[in-house]
Coordinates of C-alpha atoms and ligand atoms in Angstrom, one line a residue:
X1 CA -11.0 -5.4 9.8
X2 CA -9.0 -2.6 11.8
X3 CA -9.2 0.7 10.5
X4 CA -7.4 2.1 13.2
X5 CA -4.2 0.4 12.3
X6 CA -4.4 1.2 8.7
X7 CA -4.2 4.9 9.6
X8 CA -1.4 4.3 11.8
X9 CA 0.4 2.9 8.9
X10 CA 1.9 5.6 7.0
X11 CA 4.1 3.4 3.8
X12 CA 2.5 1.7 1.1
X13 CA 4.8 -1.3 1.8
X14 CA 3.6 -1.0 5.7
X15 CA 0.1 -1.2 4.7
X16 CA 0.9 -4.0 2.0
X17 CA 2.4 -6.3 4.8
X18 CA -0.3 -5.9 7.3
X19 CA -3.3 -6.6 5.1
X20 CA -0.2 -10.1 3.5
X21 CA -0.1 -11.1 7.5
X22 CA -4.2 -10.8 7.8
X23 CA -4.7 -13.0 4.8
X24 CA -4.7 -16.7 5.4
X25 CA -2.3 -18.8 3.3
X26 CA -3.6 -19.6 -0.3
X27 CA -5.3 -16.4 -0.8
X28 CA -3.7 -14.1 -3.3
X29 CA -3.5 -10.4 -2.7
X30 CA -3.8 -8.4 -5.8
X31 CA -2.9 -4.5 -5.0
X32 CA -5.9 -2.7 -6.9
X33 CA -3.4 0.4 -8.6
X34 CA -6.4 2.0 -10.9
X35 CA -5.7 6.0 -10.9
X36 CA -2.5 5.5 -9.1
X37 CA 1.1 7.0 -10.3
X38 CA 3.6 4.4 -11.3
X39 CA 5.4 5.4 -8.4
X40 CA 2.9 3.7 -6.0
X41 CA 3.1 0.9 -7.9
X42 CA 6.9 0.6 -7.7
X43 CA 6.5 0.9 -4.3
X44 CA 4.3 -1.8 -3.5
X45 CA 6.7 -3.7 -6.0
X46 CA 9.5 -3.0 -4.4
X47 CA 7.9 -4.7 -1.1
X48 CA 7.4 -8.0 -3.1
X49 CA 4.2 -7.1 -4.7
X50 CA 3.6 -8.8 -8.3
X51 CA -0.4 -9.1 -8.4
X52 CA -1.6 -5.6 -9.8
X53 CA -5.1 -4.9 -10.2
X54 CA -6.3 -2.2 -13.4
X55 CA -9.2 -1.4 -14.7
X56 CA -9.0 0.7 -18.0
X57 CA -6.9 -0.4 -21.2
X58 CA -5.0 2.5 -21.8
X59 CA -4.1 3.1 -18.1
X60 CA -3.0 -0.7 -18.3
X61 CA -0.8 -0.1 -21.4
X62 CA 0.8 2.7 -20.0
X63 CA 1.6 1.0 -16.6
X64 CA 2.6 -2.2 -18.5
X65 CA 5.4 0.1 -19.8
X66 CA 6.7 1.4 -17.1
X67 CA 6.5 -1.5 -15.1
X68 CA 9.1 -4.6 -14.4
X69 CA 8.1 -7.7 -16.7
X70 CA 7.4 -10.3 -13.7
X71 CA 4.4 -8.0 -12.9
X72 CA 1.2 -10.4 -13.3
X73 CA -2.0 -7.9 -14.6
X74 CA -5.7 -8.7 -13.6
X75 CA -7.5 -6.4 -15.5
X76 CA -10.9 -5.8 -13.5
X77 CA -13.0 -3.1 -14.9
X78 CA -15.3 -3.1 -17.9
X79 CA -14.0 -4.1 -20.8
X80 CA -15.1 -2.5 -23.8
X81 CA -15.1 -4.6 -27.0
X82 CA -12.8 -2.5 -29.4
X83 CA -10.2 -2.7 -26.2
X84 CA -9.5 -6.3 -26.1
X85 CA -7.1 -6.5 -28.4
X86 CA -5.2 -4.5 -26.3
X87 CA -5.8 -5.8 -23.0
X88 CA -5.5 -9.6 -24.2
X89 CA -1.4 -8.6 -25.0
X90 CA -1.0 -7.5 -21.3
X91 CA -3.4 -9.1 -18.7
X92 CA -2.8 -12.8 -17.1
X93 CA -6.1 -12.7 -16.0
X94 CA -9.5 -10.8 -17.3
X95 CA -11.6 -11.0 -14.0
X96 CA -14.4 -9.4 -15.6
X97 CA -15.6 -11.1 -18.2
X98 CA -19.4 -10.7 -18.1
X99 CA -20.9 -11.9 -21.4
X100 CA -20.2 -14.9 -23.9
X101 CA -19.4 -12.5 -26.7
X102 CA -16.9 -10.9 -24.8
X103 CA -15.6 -14.2 -23.9
X104 CA -15.6 -15.3 -27.4
X105 CA -14.1 -11.9 -28.4
X106 CA -11.2 -12.6 -25.8
X107 CA -10.6 -16.3 -27.2
X108 CA -10.5 -15.0 -30.7
X109 CA -8.0 -12.3 -30.0
X110 CA -5.8 -14.7 -27.7
X111 CA -5.0 -16.8 -30.4
X112 CA -4.7 -14.5 -33.0
X113 CA -2.0 -13.2 -30.9
X114 CA -1.0 -16.8 -30.1
X115 CA -1.5 -16.1 -26.3
X116 CA -3.5 -18.4 -23.5
X117 CA -5.0 -15.9 -20.8
X118 CA -6.8 -16.7 -17.9
X119 CA -10.4 -15.3 -17.0
X120 CA -13.5 -15.6 -14.2
X121 CA -16.5 -15.0 -14.6
X122 CA -18.1 -11.8 -13.0
X123 CA -21.7 -12.3 -10.7
X124 CA -23.7 -10.1 -10.2
X125 CA -25.1 -10.1 -6.8
X126 CA -25.3 -7.2 -5.1
X127 CA -28.3 -4.9 -4.6
X128 CA -27.4 -2.3 -6.8
X129 CA -28.5 -2.1 -10.1
X130 CA -25.1 -0.3 -11.3
X131 CA -22.8 -2.8 -10.4
X132 CA -21.8 -5.0 -13.5
X133 CA -21.7 -8.6 -13.9
X134 CA -24.0 -11.4 -14.8
X135 CA -26.8 -13.2 -13.4
X136 CA -26.7 -17.0 -11.9
X137 CA -28.8 -17.8 -15.1
X138 CA -26.7 -16.1 -17.6
X139 CA -23.2 -17.6 -16.0
X140 CA -25.2 -21.0 -16.9
X141 CA -26.0 -20.4 -20.0
X142 CA -22.6 -19.4 -21.0
X143 CA -21.5 -22.0 -19.6
X144 CA -23.6 -24.4 -21.8
X145 CA -22.2 -22.5 -24.6
X146 CA -18.5 -23.2 -23.6
X147 CA -19.2 -26.6 -23.4
X148 CA -20.6 -26.9 -26.6
X149 CA -18.6 -25.1 -28.1
X150 CA -14.9 -25.2 -26.2
X151 CA -12.5 -22.1 -26.0
X152 CA -9.5 -22.3 -27.8
X153 CA -6.7 -20.2 -25.5
X154 CA -8.9 -19.0 -22.5
X155 CA -9.1 -21.0 -19.5
X156 CA -12.0 -20.3 -17.1
X157 CA -10.7 -20.1 -13.8
X158 CA -13.5 -19.3 -11.6
X159 CA -15.8 -16.5 -10.3
X160 CA -15.3 -12.4 -9.5
X161 CA -17.6 -10.3 -7.8
X162 CA -18.6 -7.7 -5.4
X163 CA -20.8 -7.5 -2.6
X164 CA -22.9 -4.2 -1.8
X165 CA -21.7 -1.2 -0.8
X166 CA -23.6 -0.9 2.6
X167 CA -22.4 -1.4 6.5
X168 CA -24.9 -3.6 6.9
X169 CA -23.3 -7.0 7.7
X170 CA -25.4 -9.4 7.2
X171 CA -26.1 -8.4 3.9
X172 CA -22.3 -8.2 2.6
X173 CA -22.1 -11.6 3.9
X174 CA -25.3 -13.1 2.3
X175 CA -24.2 -11.6 -0.8
X176 CA -20.5 -13.8 -0.8
X177 CA -21.9 -16.8 0.2
X178 CA -24.3 -16.3 -2.5
X179 CA -21.3 -16.1 -4.9
X180 CA -19.7 -19.0 -2.8
X181 CA -22.5 -21.1 -3.4
X182 CA -22.3 -20.6 -7.3
X183 CA -18.5 -21.3 -7.3
X184 CA -18.6 -24.4 -5.2
X185 CA -21.8 -25.7 -7.4
X186 CA -19.6 -24.6 -10.5
X187 CA -17.1 -26.4 -9.2
X188 CA -18.7 -29.6 -8.9
X189 CA -20.5 -30.0 -11.8
X190 CA -19.7 -28.3 -15.4
X191 CA -16.0 -27.9 -13.7
X192 CA -15.8 -30.9 -12.2
X193 CA -12.7 -32.1 -14.3
X194 CA -11.4 -29.2 -14.4
X195 CA -8.9 -28.6 -11.8
X196 CA -7.7 -25.5 -13.1
X197 CA -11.2 -23.8 -12.2
X198 CA -10.0 -22.8 -8.9
X199 CA -10.0 -19.6 -8.1
X200 CA -12.9 -17.3 -6.4
X201 CA -12.0 -13.1 -6.6
X202 CA -14.4 -11.1 -3.4
X203 CA -13.6 -8.3 -1.1
X204 CA -11.9 -4.9 -1.3
X205 CA -10.5 -2.7 1.3
X206 CA -13.9 -2.3 3.7
X207 CA -15.1 -5.6 3.2
X208 CA -11.9 -8.4 2.8
X209 CA -12.2 -9.6 6.1
X210 CA -15.6 -11.1 5.6
X211 CA -14.8 -12.4 1.9
X212 CA -12.1 -14.5 3.4
X213 CA -14.3 -15.6 6.4
X214 CA -16.7 -17.0 3.2
X215 CA -14.3 -18.6 1.4
X216 CA -11.7 -15.9 -0.9
X217 CA -9.5 -17.0 -2.6
X218 CA -8.3 -13.5 -4.0
X219 CA -9.3 -10.8 -2.2
X220 CA -8.8 -7.0 -5.0
X221 CA -7.8 -4.5 -2.8
X222 CA -6.7 -0.6 -3.6
X223 CA -7.5 1.7 -1.1
X224 CA -6.3 0.2 2.1
X225 CA -3.1 -0.2 0.2
X226 CA -2.5 3.2 -1.9
X227 CA -4.6 5.2 -0.2
X228 CA -7.8 7.1 -1.5
X229 CA -7.9 7.5 -5.7
X230 CA -7.8 10.7 -7.4
X231 CA -10.6 10.5 -10.2
Ligands
PLP301 C1 -11.9 -0.7 -7.4 C2 -11.7 -1.5 -7.2 C3 -11.3 -2.7 -6.3 C4 -10.7 -1.9 -5.1 O1 -11.4 -0.9 -4.4 P1 -11.0 -0.4 -2.9 O2 -12.0 -0.3 -2.2 O3 -10.0 0.6 -3.5 O4 -9.6 -1.4 -2.1 C5 -11.9 -4.0 -6.2 N1 -12.4 -4.4 -7.2 C6 -12.8 -3.9 -8.2 C7 -13.7 -4.4 -9.5 C8 -13.1 -2.5 -8.6 O5 -12.9 -1.9 -9.7

């Protein structure tokens, strides 16, 4: 990544273009627009961006109303049970599934509203305690459960994860490689007969270059497109 070029580029469209041209073909760019105003999303939309990532149900609902209908919403935040109903109506993919209970609830709501929805299983590989996601063992247990009792309206499309927040590139690379190996293992075993298990979502503004080298198929980039968030 080249932080220098980031600051030279002043518009959202320019920054989007620079990031897109640095990504290999086949890697999806999800523009993480949480905490940014609709005007910023519209600017990205006008530049051709269609995949947007949001992390809060209420914000997703408000932005969905304001944005054109062909936006593809990725829900990437912690999802509370009482918000599942709202998110399932809007999101195309929920990337942050971190329990069997949540997965079953998403499936029930999807059946109820007659929608099909994609999900990713979120794995915890980073050093920080605070980062969300399942351990590999929890993930395997979840997968065993859905093999015994399949989901109706939900397709498990792959894995999502975050690397440790550190300047130590070796550590970041090790985290992404752990995710990649988990993805490859599942693709060759539990999901061997499901070609739609094809998504490995990893890489953010500061580390997406490394993530792509480690096999990411989808990067979630906020700050490098929209600038700093005002919480
Ligand atoms: C906020 C967020 C991002 C984007 O982070 P940036 O550093 O702004 O690119 C990516 N993934 C998840 C899960 C996030 O919550």
